[in-house]
Amino acid sequence: MSRVSTSLIPPQAPPPAPPRPFTAGRFFGNVFMGVWLALTIGIFLMMVEGWDPEKFTRYGPNYLSGLGVTLTLVGLSIVLGAVLSLPLAFARMSKNPVFSWFSYGYVYFFRGTPLLTQLFLIYYGLGSFSAELKAWGLWWFFRDAWNCALLTFTLNTAAYQAEILRGAIESVPRGQHEGAAALGLPKKIAFFKVILPQALIVALRPYGNEIILMIKGSAIVAIITVFDLMGETRRAFSRTFDYQAYLWAALLYLLIVELLRNVWAWLEARLTRHLKR
């Protein structure tokens, strides 16, 4: 009668990974990374060699002032656009053809045309009707470039946020609606307490992308004499003819976007922690 061995096989080292072939994709990838690294080092060395403390001291406060204008403009337009997007999203989902088609036309226009065109239509287009606006008592608003930029950004982001919100609401499973009705919750309370919180979690990342796009798109207001970050950059360059004026602006935009991206990632991880296993 044979004996059964009770000893275990000692752990063995994993087999070596097979060598990766050096393909054309890897070659061009390495070349691209090398060129990118060389350009980064070159730009850094040019900044160090061309650094002028006098220019930085003179125009640095103007950059901070322009940055404040940019953040204020984008922040207000995002908040006002969020308020406007809620009835627009409801109208898009409405069974009333008048509301549905009006909202559809609004969203179609503002998502289908460039933001710069919309800004010119409001700033230059409505400015052509100054006599009528004065008669209606509205010229005080439309004669200010900052107000026109705020109105344009609000109308534009409201269209995008309405579509984000509509898609997020429609993505909530039908069982959530049925469960709220089974508990006897009124539709209004069920929407704000059950449906909308789940929809906002779905819409969180698209909202972050929309804010980032608005921050980068806000640079166009410098064309209509709003001295935001890009407006101050243009003014500094017109007086110094130093390319570093635009490089400083690019770094500030990059810093804002990266900071917002990290804050949004933390917020998303915080709000969705109950969904992780």
CSV table of C-alpha atoms in Angstrom, one decimal:
chain,number,residue,atom,x,y,z
A,1,MET,CA,0.0,0.0,0.0
A,2,SER,CA,1.5,3.3,-1.1
A,3,ARG,CA,1.9,6.2,1.2
A,4,VAL,CA,0.5,9.7,0.4
A,5,SER,CA,3.0,12.5,0.8
A,6,THR,CA,1.9,15.2,3.2
A,7,SER,CA,4.7,17.7,2.4
A,8,LEU,CA,3.9,20.8,0.3
A,9,ILE,CA,5.8,21.9,-2.7
A,10,PRO,CA,7.9,24.9,-1.7
A,11,PRO,CA,6.9,28.2,-3.4
A,12,GLN,CA,8.5,28.6,-6.8
A,13,ALA,CA,9.6,31.8,-8.4
A,14,PRO,CA,7.3,33.0,-11.2
A,15,PRO,CA,8.5,32.4,-14.7
A,16,PRO,CA,10.3,35.3,-16.3
A,17,ALA,CA,8.2,37.6,-18.4
A,18,PRO,CA,8.8,37.2,-22.1
A,19,PRO,CA,10.8,40.0,-23.6
A,20,ARG,CA,8.8,42.8,-25.2
A,21,PRO,CA,9.5,43.1,-28.9
A,22,PHE,CA,10.8,46.5,-29.9
A,23,THR,CA,8.0,47.5,-32.3
A,24,ALA,CA,7.7,50.6,-34.5
A,25,GLY,CA,5.1,52.0,-32.0
A,26,ARG,CA,7.6,51.8,-29.1
A,27,PHE,CA,10.3,53.4,-31.3
A,28,PHE,CA,8.2,56.4,-32.3
A,29,GLY,CA,6.8,56.7,-28.7
A,30,ASN,CA,10.4,56.9,-27.4
A,31,VAL,CA,11.3,59.5,-30.0
A,32,PHE,CA,8.2,61.5,-29.2
A,33,MET,CA,9.0,61.5,-25.4
A,34,GLY,CA,12.6,62.4,-26.1
A,35,VAL,CA,11.5,65.4,-28.3
A,36,TRP,CA,8.9,66.5,-25.7
A,37,LEU,CA,11.5,66.2,-22.9
A,38,ALA,CA,14.0,68.3,-24.9
A,39,LEU,CA,11.5,71.0,-25.6
A,40,THR,CA,10.5,71.1,-22.0
A,41,ILE,CA,14.1,71.5,-20.9
A,42,GLY,CA,14.7,74.1,-23.6
A,43,ILE,CA,11.8,76.2,-22.6
A,44,PHE,CA,12.8,76.0,-18.9
A,45,LEU,CA,16.4,77.1,-19.8
A,46,MET,CA,15.0,80.0,-21.9
A,47,MET,CA,12.9,81.1,-19.0
A,48,VAL,CA,15.8,81.0,-16.6
A,49,GLU,CA,18.1,82.9,-19.0
A,50,GLY,CA,15.4,85.5,-20.0
A,51,TRP,CA,14.0,86.0,-16.5
A,52,ASP,CA,13.5,89.7,-15.8
A,53,PRO,CA,12.6,90.4,-12.1
A,54,GLU,CA,11.6,94.0,-13.0
A,55,LYS,CA,8.9,92.9,-15.5
A,56,PHE,CA,7.6,90.3,-13.1
A,57,THR,CA,7.4,92.9,-10.3
A,58,ARG,CA,5.7,95.4,-12.6
A,59,TYR,CA,3.2,93.1,-14.3
A,60,GLY,CA,2.7,90.4,-11.7
A,61,PRO,CA,-0.1,92.2,-9.8
A,62,ASN,CA,-1.9,92.8,-13.1
A,63,TYR,CA,-1.8,89.1,-13.8
A,64,LEU,CA,-3.3,88.4,-10.3
A,65,SER,CA,-6.0,91.0,-11.0
A,66,GLY,CA,-6.8,89.4,-14.4
A,67,LEU,CA,-6.9,86.0,-12.8
A,68,GLY,CA,-9.5,87.3,-10.3
A,69,VAL,CA,-11.6,88.6,-13.1
A,70,THR,CA,-11.4,85.3,-14.9
A,71,LEU,CA,-12.4,83.2,-11.9
A,72,THR,CA,-15.2,85.6,-11.0
A,73,LEU,CA,-16.6,85.6,-14.6
A,74,VAL,CA,-16.4,81.8,-14.9
A,75,GLY,CA,-17.7,81.2,-11.3
A,76,LEU,CA,-20.8,83.4,-11.8
A,77,SER,CA,-21.6,82.1,-15.2
A,78,ILE,CA,-21.4,78.5,-14.0
A,79,VAL,CA,-23.7,79.2,-11.0
A,80,LEU,CA,-26.2,81.2,-13.1
A,81,GLY,CA,-26.0,78.6,-15.9
A,82,ALA,CA,-26.8,75.9,-13.4
A,83,VAL,CA,-29.9,77.7,-12.2
A,84,LEU,CA,-31.0,78.2,-15.9
A,85,SER,CA,-30.2,74.6,-16.9
A,86,LEU,CA,-32.7,73.1,-14.5
A,87,PRO,CA,-35.9,74.4,-16.2
A,88,LEU,CA,-34.2,73.8,-19.6
A,89,ALA,CA,-33.6,70.1,-18.7
A,90,PHE,CA,-37.2,69.8,-17.5
A,91,ALA,CA,-38.4,71.4,-20.8
A,92,ARG,CA,-36.3,69.0,-22.8
A,93,MET,CA,-37.9,66.0,-21.0
A,94,SER,CA,-41.4,67.5,-21.2
A,95,LYS,CA,-44.1,65.9,-23.2
A,96,ASN,CA,-45.4,69.4,-24.2
A,97,PRO,CA,-44.1,70.0,-27.7
A,98,VAL,CA,-43.8,73.8,-27.2
A,99,PHE,CA,-41.5,73.5,-24.2
A,100,SER,CA,-39.6,70.5,-25.7
A,101,TRP,CA,-38.9,72.2,-29.1
A,102,PHE,CA,-38.0,75.5,-27.5
A,103,SER,CA,-35.5,73.9,-25.2
A,104,TYR,CA,-34.2,71.8,-28.1
A,105,GLY,CA,-33.7,74.8,-30.3
A,106,TYR,CA,-32.0,76.7,-27.5
A,107,VAL,CA,-29.6,73.8,-26.7
A,108,TYR,CA,-29.0,73.2,-30.4
A,109,PHE,CA,-28.0,76.8,-31.1
A,110,PHE,CA,-25.7,77.4,-28.2
A,111,ARG,CA,-24.0,74.0,-28.5
A,112,GLY,CA,-23.7,74.2,-32.3
A,113,THR,CA,-22.2,77.7,-32.7
A,114,PRO,CA,-18.8,78.9,-31.5
A,115,LEU,CA,-18.6,80.7,-28.2
A,116,LEU,CA,-16.8,83.6,-29.9
A,117,THR,CA,-19.7,84.1,-32.4
A,118,GLN,CA,-22.2,84.2,-29.5
A,119,LEU,CA,-20.1,86.8,-27.7
A,120,PHE,CA,-19.9,89.0,-30.8
A,121,LEU,CA,-23.7,88.6,-31.4
A,122,ILE,CA,-24.4,89.9,-27.9
A,123,TYR,CA,-21.7,92.5,-27.6
A,124,TYR,CA,-21.6,93.9,-31.1
A,125,GLY,CA,-25.0,92.7,-32.4
A,126,LEU,CA,-27.1,94.1,-29.5
A,127,GLY,CA,-24.9,97.2,-29.4
A,128,SER,CA,-26.4,98.1,-32.8
A,129,PHE,CA,-29.7,98.5,-31.1
A,130,SER,CA,-28.5,101.0,-28.5
A,131,ALA,CA,-31.4,103.4,-29.1
A,132,GLU,CA,-34.0,100.7,-28.4
A,133,LEU,CA,-32.1,99.4,-25.4
A,134,LYS,CA,-31.9,102.9,-24.0
A,135,ALA,CA,-35.7,103.3,-24.5
A,136,TRP,CA,-36.2,100.0,-22.6
A,137,GLY,CA,-33.8,101.0,-19.8
A,138,LEU,CA,-31.4,98.1,-20.6
A,139,TRP,CA,-28.5,100.0,-22.2
A,140,TRP,CA,-26.7,100.3,-18.8
A,141,PHE,CA,-26.2,96.5,-18.9
A,142,PHE,CA,-25.3,95.9,-22.5
A,143,ARG,CA,-22.8,98.8,-22.8
A,144,ASP,CA,-20.5,97.1,-20.3
A,145,ALA,CA,-18.3,94.4,-22.0
A,146,TRP,CA,-18.1,92.4,-18.7
A,147,ASN,CA,-21.8,92.2,-18.5
A,148,CYS,CA,-22.1,91.0,-22.1
A,149,ALA,CA,-19.4,88.4,-21.4
A,150,LEU,CA,-21.2,87.2,-18.3
A,151,LEU,CA,-24.5,86.9,-20.2
A,152,THR,CA,-22.9,85.0,-23.1
A,153,PHE,CA,-21.1,82.5,-20.9
A,154,THR,CA,-24.2,82.0,-18.8
A,155,LEU,CA,-26.4,81.2,-21.8
A,156,ASN,CA,-23.7,79.0,-23.3
A,157,THR,CA,-23.0,76.9,-20.3
A,158,ALA,CA,-26.7,76.6,-19.4
A,159,ALA,CA,-27.2,74.7,-22.7
A,160,TYR,CA,-24.4,72.3,-21.9
A,161,GLN,CA,-25.4,71.8,-18.3
A,162,ALA,CA,-29.0,71.2,-19.4
A,163,GLU,CA,-27.9,68.3,-21.6
A,164,ILE,CA,-25.6,67.0,-18.9
A,165,LEU,CA,-28.4,67.1,-16.3
A,166,ARG,CA,-31.0,65.6,-18.7
A,167,GLY,CA,-28.8,62.7,-19.5
A,168,ALA,CA,-28.0,62.1,-15.8
A,169,ILE,CA,-31.6,62.2,-14.8
A,170,GLU,CA,-32.6,59.8,-17.5
A,171,SER,CA,-29.8,57.4,-16.5
A,172,VAL,CA,-31.3,56.9,-13.1
A,173,PRO,CA,-32.9,53.4,-13.2
A,174,ARG,CA,-36.7,53.2,-13.4
A,175,GLY,CA,-36.8,51.1,-10.3
A,176,GLN,CA,-35.8,54.2,-8.2
A,177,HIS,CA,-38.9,56.0,-9.4
A,178,GLU,CA,-41.1,52.9,-8.7
A,179,GLY,CA,-39.5,52.4,-5.3
A,180,ALA,CA,-40.2,56.1,-4.3
A,181,ALA,CA,-43.8,55.7,-5.5
A,182,ALA,CA,-44.2,52.5,-3.5
A,183,LEU,CA,-43.1,54.3,-0.4
A,184,GLY,CA,-45.8,56.9,-1.0
A,185,LEU,CA,-43.5,59.8,-1.7
A,186,PRO,CA,-44.9,62.7,-3.7
A,187,LYS,CA,-43.2,63.1,-7.1
A,188,LYS,CA,-41.7,66.4,-6.1
A,189,ILE,CA,-40.1,65.1,-3.0
A,190,ALA,CA,-39.1,61.9,-4.7
A,191,PHE,CA,-37.3,63.9,-7.4
A,192,PHE,CA,-35.3,66.1,-5.1
A,193,LYS,CA,-34.6,63.5,-2.4
A,194,VAL,CA,-34.1,60.3,-4.5
A,195,ILE,CA,-33.6,61.0,-8.2
A,196,LEU,CA,-31.7,64.3,-8.3
A,197,PRO,CA,-28.9,63.2,-5.9
A,198,GLN,CA,-28.2,60.1,-7.9
A,199,ALA,CA,-28.3,62.1,-11.1
A,200,LEU,CA,-25.8,64.7,-9.8
A,201,ILE,CA,-23.3,61.9,-8.9
A,202,VAL,CA,-23.6,60.7,-12.5
A,203,ALA,CA,-23.2,64.3,-13.8
A,204,LEU,CA,-20.3,65.1,-11.5
A,205,ARG,CA,-17.5,64.4,-13.9
A,206,PRO,CA,-19.1,66.0,-17.0
A,207,TYR,CA,-19.7,69.1,-14.8
A,208,GLY,CA,-16.0,69.2,-14.0
A,209,ASN,CA,-15.1,69.0,-17.7
A,210,GLU,CA,-17.6,71.8,-18.4
A,211,ILE,CA,-16.0,74.1,-15.8
A,212,ILE,CA,-12.5,73.4,-17.2
A,213,LEU,CA,-13.7,74.2,-20.8
A,214,MET,CA,-15.2,77.4,-19.5
A,215,ILE,CA,-12.0,78.5,-17.8
A,216,LYS,CA,-10.0,77.9,-21.0
A,217,GLY,CA,-12.7,79.4,-23.2
A,218,SER,CA,-12.9,82.6,-21.1
A,219,ALA,CA,-9.7,83.9,-22.7
A,220,ILE,CA,-11.8,85.2,-25.6
A,221,VAL,CA,-13.3,88.0,-23.6
A,222,ALA,CA,-10.0,89.8,-24.0
A,223,ILE,CA,-11.1,90.6,-27.5
A,224,ILE,CA,-13.9,92.8,-26.3
A,225,THR,CA,-11.7,94.7,-23.9
A,226,VAL,CA,-12.3,92.7,-20.7
A,227,PHE,CA,-9.1,92.7,-18.8
A,228,ASP,CA,-9.1,89.1,-17.6
A,229,LEU,CA,-6.0,87.0,-17.4
A,230,MET,CA,-5.6,86.9,-21.1
A,231,GLY,CA,-6.4,90.6,-21.4
A,232,GLU,CA,-3.7,91.5,-18.9
A,233,THR,CA,-1.3,89.2,-20.8
A,234,ARG,CA,-2.0,91.0,-24.1
A,235,ARG,CA,-1.4,94.4,-22.4
A,236,ALA,CA,1.9,93.2,-20.9
A,237,PHE,CA,3.0,91.8,-24.2
A,238,SER,CA,2.1,95.0,-26.1
A,239,ARG,CA,4.4,96.9,-23.8
A,240,THR,CA,7.3,94.5,-23.5
A,241,PHE,CA,7.2,92.3,-26.7
A,242,ASP,CA,8.4,89.5,-24.5
A,243,TYR,CA,7.0,86.1,-25.3
A,244,GLN,CA,7.3,85.1,-21.7
A,245,ALA,CA,4.2,87.2,-21.0
A,246,TYR,CA,2.1,84.5,-22.7
A,247,LEU,CA,4.1,81.7,-21.1
A,248,TRP,CA,3.3,83.0,-17.7
A,249,ALA,CA,-0.4,83.1,-18.6
A,250,ALA,CA,-0.2,79.5,-19.9
A,251,LEU,CA,1.3,78.4,-16.6
A,252,LEU,CA,-1.4,80.1,-14.6
A,253,TYR,CA,-4.1,78.5,-16.8
A,254,LEU,CA,-2.4,75.2,-16.4
A,255,LEU,CA,-2.2,75.7,-12.6
A,256,ILE,CA,-5.9,76.5,-12.3
A,257,VAL,CA,-7.0,73.5,-14.4
A,258,GLU,CA,-4.7,71.1,-12.5
A,259,LEU,CA,-5.9,72.4,-9.2
A,260,LEU,CA,-9.5,72.1,-10.2
A,261,ARG,CA,-8.9,68.6,-11.6
A,262,ASN,CA,-7.5,67.4,-8.3
A,263,VAL,CA,-10.3,69.0,-6.3
A,264,TRP,CA,-12.9,67.4,-8.6
A,265,ALA,CA,-11.2,64.0,-8.3
A,266,TRP,CA,-11.3,64.3,-4.5
A,267,LEU,CA,-14.9,65.4,-4.5
A,268,GLU,CA,-15.9,62.5,-6.8
A,269,ALA,CA,-14.1,60.0,-4.7
A,270,ARG,CA,-15.7,61.4,-1.6
A,271,LEU,CA,-19.3,61.4,-2.9
A,272,THR,CA,-19.0,57.9,-4.5
A,273,ARG,CA,-17.2,56.1,-1.7
A,274,HIS,CA,-20.4,54.2,-0.9
A,275,LEU,CA,-20.3,52.7,-4.4
A,276,LYS,CA,-16.8,51.2,-4.0
A,277,ARG,CA,-16.3,47.6,-2.9
